[in-house]
CSV table of N, CA and C in Angstrom, one decimal:
chain,number,residue,atom,x,y,z
A,1,UNK,N,53.3,83.1,66.7
A,1,UNK,CA,53.6,83.1,68.1
A,1,UNK,C,54.8,82.0,68.0
A,2,UNK,N,56.0,82.6,69.3
A,2,UNK,CA,57.0,81.6,69.0
A,2,UNK,C,57.0,80.9,70.8
A,3,UNK,N,57.3,79.5,70.4
A,3,UNK,CA,57.3,78.3,71.7
A,3,UNK,C,58.2,78.9,72.5
A,4,UNK,N,57.8,78.9,73.4
A,4,UNK,CA,58.7,79.0,74.9
A,4,UNK,C,58.8,77.4,75.4
A,5,UNK,N,60.2,77.1,75.8
A,5,UNK,CA,60.5,75.7,75.9
A,5,UNK,C,60.5,75.6,77.3
A,6,UNK,N,60.1,74.7,78.1
A,6,UNK,CA,60.1,74.0,79.4
A,6,UNK,C,60.8,72.9,79.8
A,7,UNK,N,61.5,72.7,80.0
A,7,UNK,CA,62.4,71.4,80.4
A,7,UNK,C,62.2,71.1,81.7
A,8,UNK,N,61.9,70.1,81.6
A,8,UNK,CA,61.4,68.8,83.1
A,8,UNK,C,62.6,67.9,83.2
A,9,UNK,N,63.4,68.1,84.3
A,9,UNK,CA,64.5,67.6,84.6
A,9,UNK,C,63.9,66.4,85.5
A,10,UNK,N,65.0,65.2,85.2
A,10,UNK,CA,64.4,64.1,86.2
A,10,UNK,C,64.3,64.6,87.7
A,11,UNK,N,62.9,64.0,88.5
A,11,UNK,CA,62.3,64.1,89.5
A,11,UNK,C,61.6,66.0,89.4
A,12,UNK,N,61.0,66.0,88.5
A,12,UNK,CA,60.2,67.5,88.6
A,12,UNK,C,59.0,67.6,87.6
A,13,UNK,N,58.2,68.5,87.5
A,13,UNK,CA,57.2,68.3,87.0
A,13,UNK,C,56.7,69.7,86.6
A,14,UNK,N,56.3,69.9,85.4
A,14,UNK,CA,56.0,71.0,84.6
A,14,UNK,C,54.8,71.6,84.3
A,15,UNK,N,53.7,72.8,84.6
A,15,UNK,CA,52.6,72.6,83.7
A,15,UNK,C,53.1,74.3,82.9
A,16,UNK,N,52.5,74.0,81.7
A,16,UNK,CA,52.8,75.1,80.9
A,16,UNK,C,51.2,75.6,79.8
A,17,UNK,N,51.6,76.7,78.9
A,17,UNK,CA,50.1,77.2,78.4
A,17,UNK,C,50.2,77.1,77.2
A,18,UNK,N,49.5,77.5,75.9
A,18,UNK,CA,49.1,77.2,74.3
A,18,UNK,C,50.7,77.6,73.7
A,19,UNK,N,51.3,78.8,74.2
A,19,UNK,CA,52.6,79.0,73.9
A,19,UNK,C,53.5,78.2,74.3
A,20,UNK,N,53.5,77.2,74.9
A,20,UNK,CA,54.7,76.3,75.8
A,20,UNK,C,55.0,75.0,75.0
A,21,UNK,N,56.3,75.0,75.0
A,21,UNK,CA,56.8,73.3,74.3
A,21,UNK,C,57.2,72.5,75.6
A,22,UNK,N,57.1,71.4,76.0
A,22,UNK,CA,57.5,71.2,77.6
A,22,UNK,C,58.1,69.7,76.7
A,23,UNK,N,59.3,69.6,77.4
A,23,UNK,CA,60.0,68.6,77.1
A,23,UNK,C,60.9,67.9,78.4
A,24,UNK,N,61.1,66.2,78.0
A,24,UNK,CA,61.9,66.3,79.1
A,24,UNK,C,63.1,65.0,78.7
A,25,UNK,N,64.3,64.7,78.9
A,25,UNK,CA,65.0,64.1,77.9
A,25,UNK,C,65.6,62.8,79.3
A,26,UNK,N,65.6,61.9,78.7
A,26,UNK,CA,66.6,60.9,79.4
A,26,UNK,C,66.1,60.0,80.2
A,27,UNK,N,64.4,59.9,79.7
A,27,UNK,CA,64.1,58.9,80.2
A,27,UNK,C,63.9,57.8,80.0
A,28,UNK,N,64.2,56.7,80.9
A,28,UNK,CA,65.0,55.1,81.1
A,28,UNK,C,63.6,54.7,82.0
A,29,UNK,N,64.2,54.3,83.0
A,29,UNK,CA,63.3,53.5,83.8
A,29,UNK,C,62.1,54.3,84.5
A,30,UNK,N,62.3,55.5,84.7
A,30,UNK,CA,61.4,56.5,85.9
A,30,UNK,C,60.1,56.5,84.6
A,31,UNK,N,59.2,57.2,84.7
A,31,UNK,CA,57.8,57.2,84.1
A,31,UNK,C,57.7,58.7,83.8
A,32,UNK,N,57.4,58.6,82.6
A,32,UNK,CA,56.4,60.3,82.3
A,32,UNK,C,55.1,60.2,82.0
A,33,UNK,N,54.3,61.1,82.9
A,33,UNK,CA,52.7,61.1,82.7
A,33,UNK,C,52.7,62.9,82.3
A,34,UNK,N,51.9,62.6,80.9
A,34,UNK,CA,51.7,63.5,80.2
A,34,UNK,C,50.0,63.9,80.2
A,35,UNK,N,49.6,65.0,80.7
A,35,UNK,CA,48.3,65.5,80.6
A,35,UNK,C,48.2,66.6,80.2
A,36,UNK,N,46.9,67.1,79.2
A,36,UNK,CA,46.6,68.0,78.1
A,36,UNK,C,44.8,68.1,78.5
A,37,UNK,N,44.9,69.4,78.4
A,37,UNK,CA,43.8,69.9,78.7
A,37,UNK,C,43.3,70.8,77.1
A,38,UNK,N,42.2,69.6,76.3
A,38,UNK,CA,42.7,70.9,74.9
A,38,UNK,C,41.4,71.7,75.2
A,39,UNK,N,40.6,71.7,76.4
A,39,UNK,CA,40.0,73.4,76.0
A,39,UNK,C,40.4,74.6,76.8
A,40,UNK,N,41.1,74.1,77.8
A,40,UNK,CA,42.3,75.1,78.8
A,40,UNK,C,43.7,75.3,77.5
A,41,UNK,N,43.9,74.6,77.0
A,41,UNK,CA,45.4,74.4,76.1
A,41,UNK,C,46.2,74.6,77.1
A,42,UNK,N,46.2,73.7,78.1
A,42,UNK,CA,47.5,73.3,79.0
A,42,UNK,C,47.8,72.4,79.2
A,43,UNK,N,49.4,72.3,79.4
A,43,UNK,CA,49.6,70.6,79.3
A,43,UNK,C,50.7,70.4,80.6
A,44,UNK,N,50.8,69.3,80.7
A,44,UNK,CA,51.9,69.1,82.0
A,44,UNK,C,52.8,67.9,82.1
A,45,UNK,N,53.9,67.9,82.3
A,45,UNK,CA,54.7,66.7,82.4
A,45,UNK,C,55.3,66.6,83.9
A,46,UNK,N,55.1,65.3,84.2
A,46,UNK,CA,56.1,64.7,85.0
A,46,UNK,C,56.9,63.9,85.0
A,47,UNK,N,58.2,63.5,85.2
A,47,UNK,CA,59.7,62.9,84.9
A,47,UNK,C,59.6,62.4,86.7
A,48,UNK,N,58.9,61.1,86.8
A,48,UNK,CA,59.4,60.7,88.5
A,48,UNK,C,60.2,59.3,87.9
A,49,UNK,N,61.1,59.4,89.1
A,49,UNK,CA,62.1,58.3,88.9
A,49,UNK,C,62.0,57.3,90.0
A,50,UNK,N,61.2,57.2,90.6
A,50,UNK,CA,61.2,56.3,92.2
A,50,UNK,C,59.6,56.1,92.3
A,51,UNK,N,59.2,54.5,92.4
A,51,UNK,CA,58.2,54.3,92.7
A,51,UNK,C,57.2,54.3,94.0
A,52,UNK,N,57.9,54.9,95.0
A,52,UNK,CA,57.3,55.5,96.7
A,52,UNK,C,57.7,54.6,97.7
A,53,UNK,N,57.1,55.0,98.5
A,53,UNK,CA,55.9,55.7,98.8
A,53,UNK,C,56.8,57.5,98.4
A,54,UNK,N,55.7,58.0,98.3
A,54,UNK,CA,56.2,59.3,97.8
A,54,UNK,C,56.4,60.4,98.9
A,55,UNK,N,56.8,61.3,98.6
A,55,UNK,CA,57.1,62.6,99.9
A,55,UNK,C,57.0,64.0,99.3
A,56,UNK,N,55.5,65.0,100.1
A,56,UNK,CA,55.2,66.0,99.6
A,56,UNK,C,56.5,66.9,99.4
A,57,UNK,N,57.6,66.5,99.8
A,57,UNK,CA,58.8,67.7,99.7
A,57,UNK,C,59.2,67.9,98.5
A,58,UNK,N,59.6,66.5,97.6
A,58,UNK,CA,59.9,66.7,96.4
A,58,UNK,C,58.9,66.1,95.7
A,59,UNK,N,57.5,65.9,95.3
A,59,UNK,CA,56.5,65.2,94.9
A,59,UNK,C,57.4,64.7,93.4
A,60,UNK,N,58.1,65.4,92.6
A,60,UNK,CA,58.7,64.9,91.0
A,60,UNK,C,59.1,63.5,91.4
A,61,UNK,N,59.9,63.2,92.3
A,61,UNK,CA,60.8,62.3,92.4
A,61,UNK,C,59.7,61.1,92.6
A,62,UNK,N,58.7,60.9,92.8
A,62,UNK,CA,58.2,59.9,93.0
A,62,UNK,C,56.8,59.5,92.3
A,63,UNK,N,57.0,58.8,91.6
A,63,UNK,CA,55.4,58.6,90.7
A,63,UNK,C,54.3,59.0,91.2
A,64,UNK,N,53.7,58.8,92.7
A,64,UNK,CA,52.3,58.5,93.2
A,64,UNK,C,52.0,60.0,93.4
A,65,UNK,N,53.2,60.5,94.5
A,65,UNK,CA,53.0,62.3,94.7
A,65,UNK,C,53.3,62.8,93.6
A,66,UNK,N,53.8,62.6,92.7
A,66,UNK,CA,53.9,63.5,91.8
A,66,UNK,C,52.8,63.5,90.8
A,67,UNK,N,52.3,62.2,90.5
A,67,UNK,CA,50.7,62.4,89.7
A,67,UNK,C,50.1,62.9,90.5
A,68,UNK,N,49.9,62.7,91.8
A,68,UNK,CA,48.6,63.8,92.6
A,68,UNK,C,48.9,64.9,92.1
A,69,UNK,N,50.0,65.5,92.4
A,69,UNK,CA,50.4,66.7,92.3
A,69,UNK,C,50.6,67.6,91.1
A,70,UNK,N,50.8,66.6,89.5
A,70,UNK,CA,50.3,67.6,88.5
A,70,UNK,C,49.0,67.5,88.2
A,71,UNK,N,47.9,66.6,89.2
A,71,UNK,CA,46.6,66.4,88.8
A,71,UNK,C,46.1,67.6,89.8
A,72,UNK,N,46.6,67.7,90.6
A,72,UNK,CA,46.3,68.9,91.6
A,72,UNK,C,46.6,70.3,91.2
A,73,UNK,N,47.8,70.5,90.6
A,73,UNK,CA,47.5,71.5,89.5
A,73,UNK,C,46.9,71.9,88.4
A,74,UNK,N,46.3,70.9,87.6
A,74,UNK,CA,45.6,70.8,86.5
A,74,UNK,C,44.0,71.4,87.1
A,75,UNK,N,43.7,70.5,88.2
A,75,UNK,CA,42.3,70.9,89.2
A,75,UNK,C,42.0,72.5,89.1
A,76,UNK,N,43.3,72.8,89.7
A,76,UNK,CA,43.7,74.6,90.3
A,76,UNK,C,43.4,75.4,89.3
A,77,UNK,N,43.7,75.1,88.0
A,77,UNK,CA,44.2,75.5,86.5
A,77,UNK,C,42.2,75.2,86.0
A,78,UNK,N,41.5,74.4,86.4
A,78,UNK,CA,39.7,74.9,86.1
A,78,UNK,C,39.5,73.9,85.0
A,79,UNK,N,40.5,72.6,84.8
A,79,UNK,CA,40.0,71.6,84.2
A,79,UNK,C,39.5,70.5,84.9
A,80,UNK,N,38.4,69.7,83.7
A,80,UNK,CA,37.6,68.5,84.5
A,80,UNK,C,38.4,67.2,83.9
A,81,UNK,N,38.2,66.5,84.8
A,81,UNK,CA,38.7,65.1,84.4
A,81,UNK,C,38.5,64.8,83.4
A,82,UNK,N,37.0,64.5,82.6
A,82,UNK,CA,36.8,64.1,81.6
A,82,UNK,C,37.4,64.9,80.0
A,83,UNK,N,37.9,65.9,80.6
A,83,UNK,CA,38.8,67.0,79.0
A,83,UNK,C,40.0,66.3,79.4
A,84,UNK,N,40.8,65.5,80.3
A,84,UNK,CA,42.0,65.1,80.8
A,84,UNK,C,42.2,64.2,79.3
A,85,UNK,N,43.4,64.3,78.9
A,85,UNK,CA,44.2,63.5,77.8
A,85,UNK,C,45.5,63.1,78.5
A,86,UNK,N,45.6,61.6,78.8
A,86,UNK,CA,46.6,61.4,79.4
A,86,UNK,C,47.4,60.3,78.6
A,87,UNK,N,48.9,60.6,78.9
A,87,UNK,CA,49.9,59.6,77.9
A,87,UNK,C,50.8,59.1,78.6
A,88,UNK,N,51.1,57.8,79.2
A,88,UNK,CA,52.7,57.1,79.4
A,88,UNK,C,53.7,56.9,78.7
A,89,UNK,N,54.9,57.1,79.3
A,89,UNK,CA,55.4,56.7,78.3
A,89,UNK,C,56.9,56.9,79.5
A,90,UNK,N,57.9,55.5,79.0
A,90,UNK,CA,59.3,55.3,79.5
A,90,UNK,C,58.9,54.3,80.7
A,91,UNK,N,59.9,53.8,81.8
A,91,UNK,CA,59.7,52.2,82.6
A,91,UNK,C,60.3,51.3,81.5
A,92,UNK,N,61.3,52.2,81.0
A,92,UNK,CA,62.6,51.2,80.5
A,92,UNK,C,63.0,50.4,81.0
A,93,UNK,N,64.2,49.2,81.1
A,93,UNK,CA,65.0,48.5,81.4
A,93,UNK,C,66.6,49.0,81.0
A,94,UNK,N,66.9,49.7,80.8
A,94,UNK,CA,68.4,50.2,79.8
A,94,UNK,C,69.2,49.4,80.4
A,95,UNK,N,69.3,48.7,81.7
A,95,UNK,CA,70.2,48.1,82.5
A,95,UNK,C,69.9,46.7,82.3
A,96,UNK,N,68.8,46.2,81.4
A,96,UNK,CA,68.8,44.8,81.2
A,96,UNK,C,68.0,44.2,82.6
A,97,UNK,N,67.5,42.9,81.9
A,97,UNK,CA,66.0,42.8,82.4
A,97,UNK,C,66.3,42.1,84.1
A,98,UNK,N,67.3,41.8,84.7
A,98,UNK,CA,67.3,42.0,85.8
A,98,UNK,C,66.8,43.5,87.0
A,99,UNK,N,67.1,44.4,86.2
A,99,UNK,CA,66.5,45.7,87.1
A,99,UNK,C,65.0,46.0,86.5
A,100,UNK,N,64.5,45.9,87.5
A,100,UNK,CA,62.6,46.1,87.5
A,100,UNK,C,62.2,47.3,88.2
A,101,UNK,N,63.5,48.4,88.1
A,101,UNK,CA,62.4,49.6,88.3
A,101,UNK,C,61.2,50.1,87.9
A,102,UNK,N,61.7,50.1,86.3
A,102,UNK,CA,61.1,50.8,85.2
A,102,UNK,C,59.8,50.1,85.6
A,103,UNK,N,59.5,48.4,85.4
A,103,UNK,CA,58.0,47.9,85.7
A,103,UNK,C,57.4,48.4,86.8
A,104,UNK,N,58.0,48.7,88.1
A,104,UNK,CA,57.6,49.3,89.1
A,104,UNK,C,56.7,50.3,88.9
A,105,UNK,N,57.3,51.0,88.6
A,105,UNK,CA,56.9,52.6,88.2
A,105,UNK,C,56.1,52.9,87.2
A,106,UNK,N,55.5,52.3,86.3
A,106,UNK,CA,54.9,51.7,85.7
A,106,UNK,C,53.8,51.3,86.5
A,107,UNK,N,53.6,50.1,87.2
A,107,UNK,CA,52.5,49.6,88.0
A,107,UNK,C,52.1,50.6,89.0
A,108,UNK,N,53.1,51.4,89.8
A,108,UNK,CA,52.5,52.5,90.4
A,108,UNK,C,51.6,53.0,89.9
A,109,UNK,N,51.9,53.9,88.4
A,109,UNK,CA,51.6,54.9,87.9
A,109,UNK,C,50.5,54.7,87.7
A,110,UNK,N,49.9,53.2,87.0
A,110,UNK,CA,48.9,52.8,86.6
A,110,UNK,C,47.9,53.0,87.5
A,111,UNK,N,47.8,52.6,88.8
A,111,UNK,CA,47.3,52.4,90.5
A,111,UNK,C,46.9,53.7,90.4
A,112,UNK,N,47.6,54.8,90.0
A,112,UNK,CA,47.1,56.2,90.5
A,112,UNK,C,46.2,56.6,89.4
A,113,UNK,N,46.5,56.4,88.2
A,113,UNK,CA,45.6,56.7,87.7
A,113,UNK,C,44.3,56.0,87.5
A,114,UNK,N,44.1,55.3,88.0
A,114,UNK,CA,43.0,54.3,88.2
A,114,UNK,C,42.0,55.0,89.4
A,115,UNK,N,42.9,55.2,90.2
A,115,UNK,CA,42.2,56.0,91.2
A,115,UNK,C,41.4,56.7,90.9
A,116,UNK,N,42.3,57.8,90.3
A,116,UNK,CA,41.5,59.2,89.8
A,116,UNK,C,40.5,58.9,88.6
A,117,UNK,N,40.3,57.9,88.0
A,117,UNK,CA,39.3,57.2,86.7
A,117,UNK,C,40.4,57.8,85.4
A,118,UNK,N,41.1,57.8,85.1
A,118,UNK,CA,41.9,58.1,83.9
A,118,UNK,C,42.6,56.9,83.1
A,119,UNK,N,42.5,56.8,82.1
A,119,UNK,CA,42.6,56.1,81.3
A,119,UNK,C,43.4,56.6,79.9
A,120,UNK,N,44.9,56.0,80.0
A,120,UNK,CA,45.8,56.8,79.3
A,120,UNK,C,45.2,56.3,77.8
A,121,UNK,N,45.3,57.6,77.0
A,121,UNK,CA,45.0,57.7,75.4
A,121,UNK,C,46.0,56.6,74.6
A,122,UNK,N,47.5,57.1,75.2
A,122,UNK,CA,48.5,56.4,74.5
A,122,UNK,C,49.6,56.2,74.9
A,123,UNK,N,50.6,55.3,75.1
A,123,UNK,CA,51.5,54.7,76.0
A,123,UNK,C,53.0,54.2,74.3
A,124,UNK,N,54.0,54.5,75.4
A,124,UNK,CA,55.0,54.2,75.0
A,124,UNK,C,56.3,54.0,75.9
A,125,UNK,N,56.1,53.0,76.5
A,125,UNK,CA,56.7,52.1,77.7
A,125,UNK,C,57.7,51.0,77.4
A,126,UNK,N,58.2,50.4,78.2
A,126,UNK,CA,59.1,49.5,78.4
A,126,UNK,C,60.3,49.4,77.8
A,127,UNK,N,60.9,48.1,77.2
A,127,UNK,CA,62.1,48.0,76.4
A,127,UNK,C,63.2,48.4,77.0
A,128,UNK,N,64.3,49.1,76.1
A,128,UNK,CA,65.5,49.4,76.4
A,128,UNK,C,66.2,50.4,76.6
A,129,UNK,N,65.6,51.4,75.6
A,129,UNK,CA,65.5,52.3,74.6
A,129,UNK,C,65.1,53.7,76.0
A,130,UNK,N,66.4,54.7,76.1
A,130,UNK,CA,65.8,56.1,76.3
A,130,UNK,C,65.1,57.1,76.2
A,131,UNK,N,64.1,57.1,76.2
A,131,UNK,CA,63.4,58.3,75.6
A,131,UNK,C,63.7,59.9,76.2
A,132,UNK,N,62.9,60.9,75.1
A,132,UNK,CA,62.8,61.8,75.0
A,132,UNK,C,61.1,61.9,74.4
A,133,UNK,N,60.8,62.9,75.6
A,133,UNK,CA,58.9,63.1,75.7
A,133,UNK,C,58.7,65.0,75.3
A,134,UNK,N,58.0,64.9,74.3
A,134,UNK,CA,58.1,66.4,74.1
A,134,UNK,C,56.6,66.7,73.7
A,135,UNK,N,56.0,67.9,74.7
A,135,UNK,CA,54.2,68.0,74.5
A,135,UNK,C,54.6,69.6,74.1
A,136,UNK,N,53.7,69.6,72.9
A,136,UNK,CA,53.0,71.1,72.4
A,136,UNK,C,52.3,71.1,72.9
A,137,UNK,N,51.7,72.7,74.0
A,137,UNK,CA,50.8,72.8,74.5
A,137,UNK,C,49.4,73.5,73.6
A,138,UNK,N,49.7,74.0,72.6
A,138,UNK,CA,48.9,74.7,71.6
A,138,UNK,C,48.2,73.5,71.5
A,139,UNK,N,48.6,72.5,70.6
A,139,UNK,CA,47.9,71.7,69.6
A,139,UNK,C,48.0,70.5,70.3
A,140,UNK,N,48.2,69.9,71.6
A,140,UNK,CA,48.4,68.6,72.6
A,140,UNK,C,49.4,67.5,71.7
A,141,UNK,N,49.9,68.3,70.9
A,141,UNK,CA,51.3,67.2,70.0
A,141,UNK,C,52.1,66.6,71.0
A,142,UNK,N,52.1,65.0,71.2
A,142,UNK,CA,52.9,64.3,72.2
A,142,UNK,C,53.6,63.8,70.9
A,143,UNK,N,55.1,63.5,70.6
A,143,UNK,CA,56.2,63.0,70.7
A,143,UNK,C,56.7,62.2,71.8
A,144,UNK,N,57.2,60.7,71.3
A,144,UNK,CA,58.7,60.6,72.0
A,144,UNK,C,59.4,60.0,70.8
A,145,UNK,N,60.8,60.0,71.4
A,145,UNK,CA,62.1,59.6,70.4
A,145,UNK,C,63.1,58.5,71.1
A,146,UNK,N,63.6,57.7,70.5
A,146,UNK,CA,64.6,57.4,71.1
A,146,UNK,C,65.6,57.4,70.0
A,147,UNK,N,66.6,56.5,70.4
A,147,UNK,CA,67.9,56.4,68.8
A,147,UNK,C,67.1,55.2,68.2
A,148,UNK,N,66.0,54.6,68.2
A,148,UNK,CA,65.6,53.7,67.8
A,148,UNK,C,64.4,54.1,67.1
A,149,UNK,N,63.6,54.7,67.8
A,149,UNK,CA,62.0,55.0,67.0
A,149,UNK,C,61.7,56.8,67.0
A,150,UNK,N,60.7,57.2,66.3
A,150,UNK,CA,60.1,58.1,66.8
A,150,UNK,C,58.6,58.0,66.6
A,151,UNK,N,58.0,58.7,67.9
A,151,UNK,CA,56.1,58.1,67.9
A,151,UNK,C,55.3,59.1,67.9
A,152,UNK,N,54.5,59.4,67.2
A,152,UNK,CA,53.0,60.5,67.5
A,152,UNK,C,52.7,60.0,68.5
A,153,UNK,N,52.5,60.4,69.9
A,153,UNK,CA,51.1,59.7,70.7
A,153,UNK,C,49.7,60.4,70.7
A,154,UNK,N,49.9,61.5,70.7
A,154,UNK,CA,48.7,62.9,70.6
A,154,UNK,C,49.1,63.7,69.1
A,155,UNK,N,47.8,63.8,68.5
A,155,UNK,CA,48.1,64.8,67.0
A,155,UNK,C,48.2,66.0,67.4
């Protein structure tokens, strides 16, 4: 079966099924929330850039509204919280330590996940590197890569 690539741009979220590979590029101070349900073989990626408060008009731009919207799509598809596997990436400071956008975005995302009772299985956060995040919906394999490293966050 040939995989279909779904690209998530900054300020967007996408949900895919078993034959999809979801990828987001240019993840700097923004954060990516990756969700996967192994029973349904569905995956989703949010690439949010602002800490909020969010807007329902374009929820993918804001961490809180985007995470809530992504979770809503999963619950509508029939997933249950106990099966969800979460990964968090991004929150870098590519412009230097004086810019705190990345850490603010991570703080908001942690609060949203805590509110929903979800603990990330893995993360690749902080630093100065811009990342690419890839999720294979068939297997749940999640990889982050940057100029300096490549991490497999979910097998």
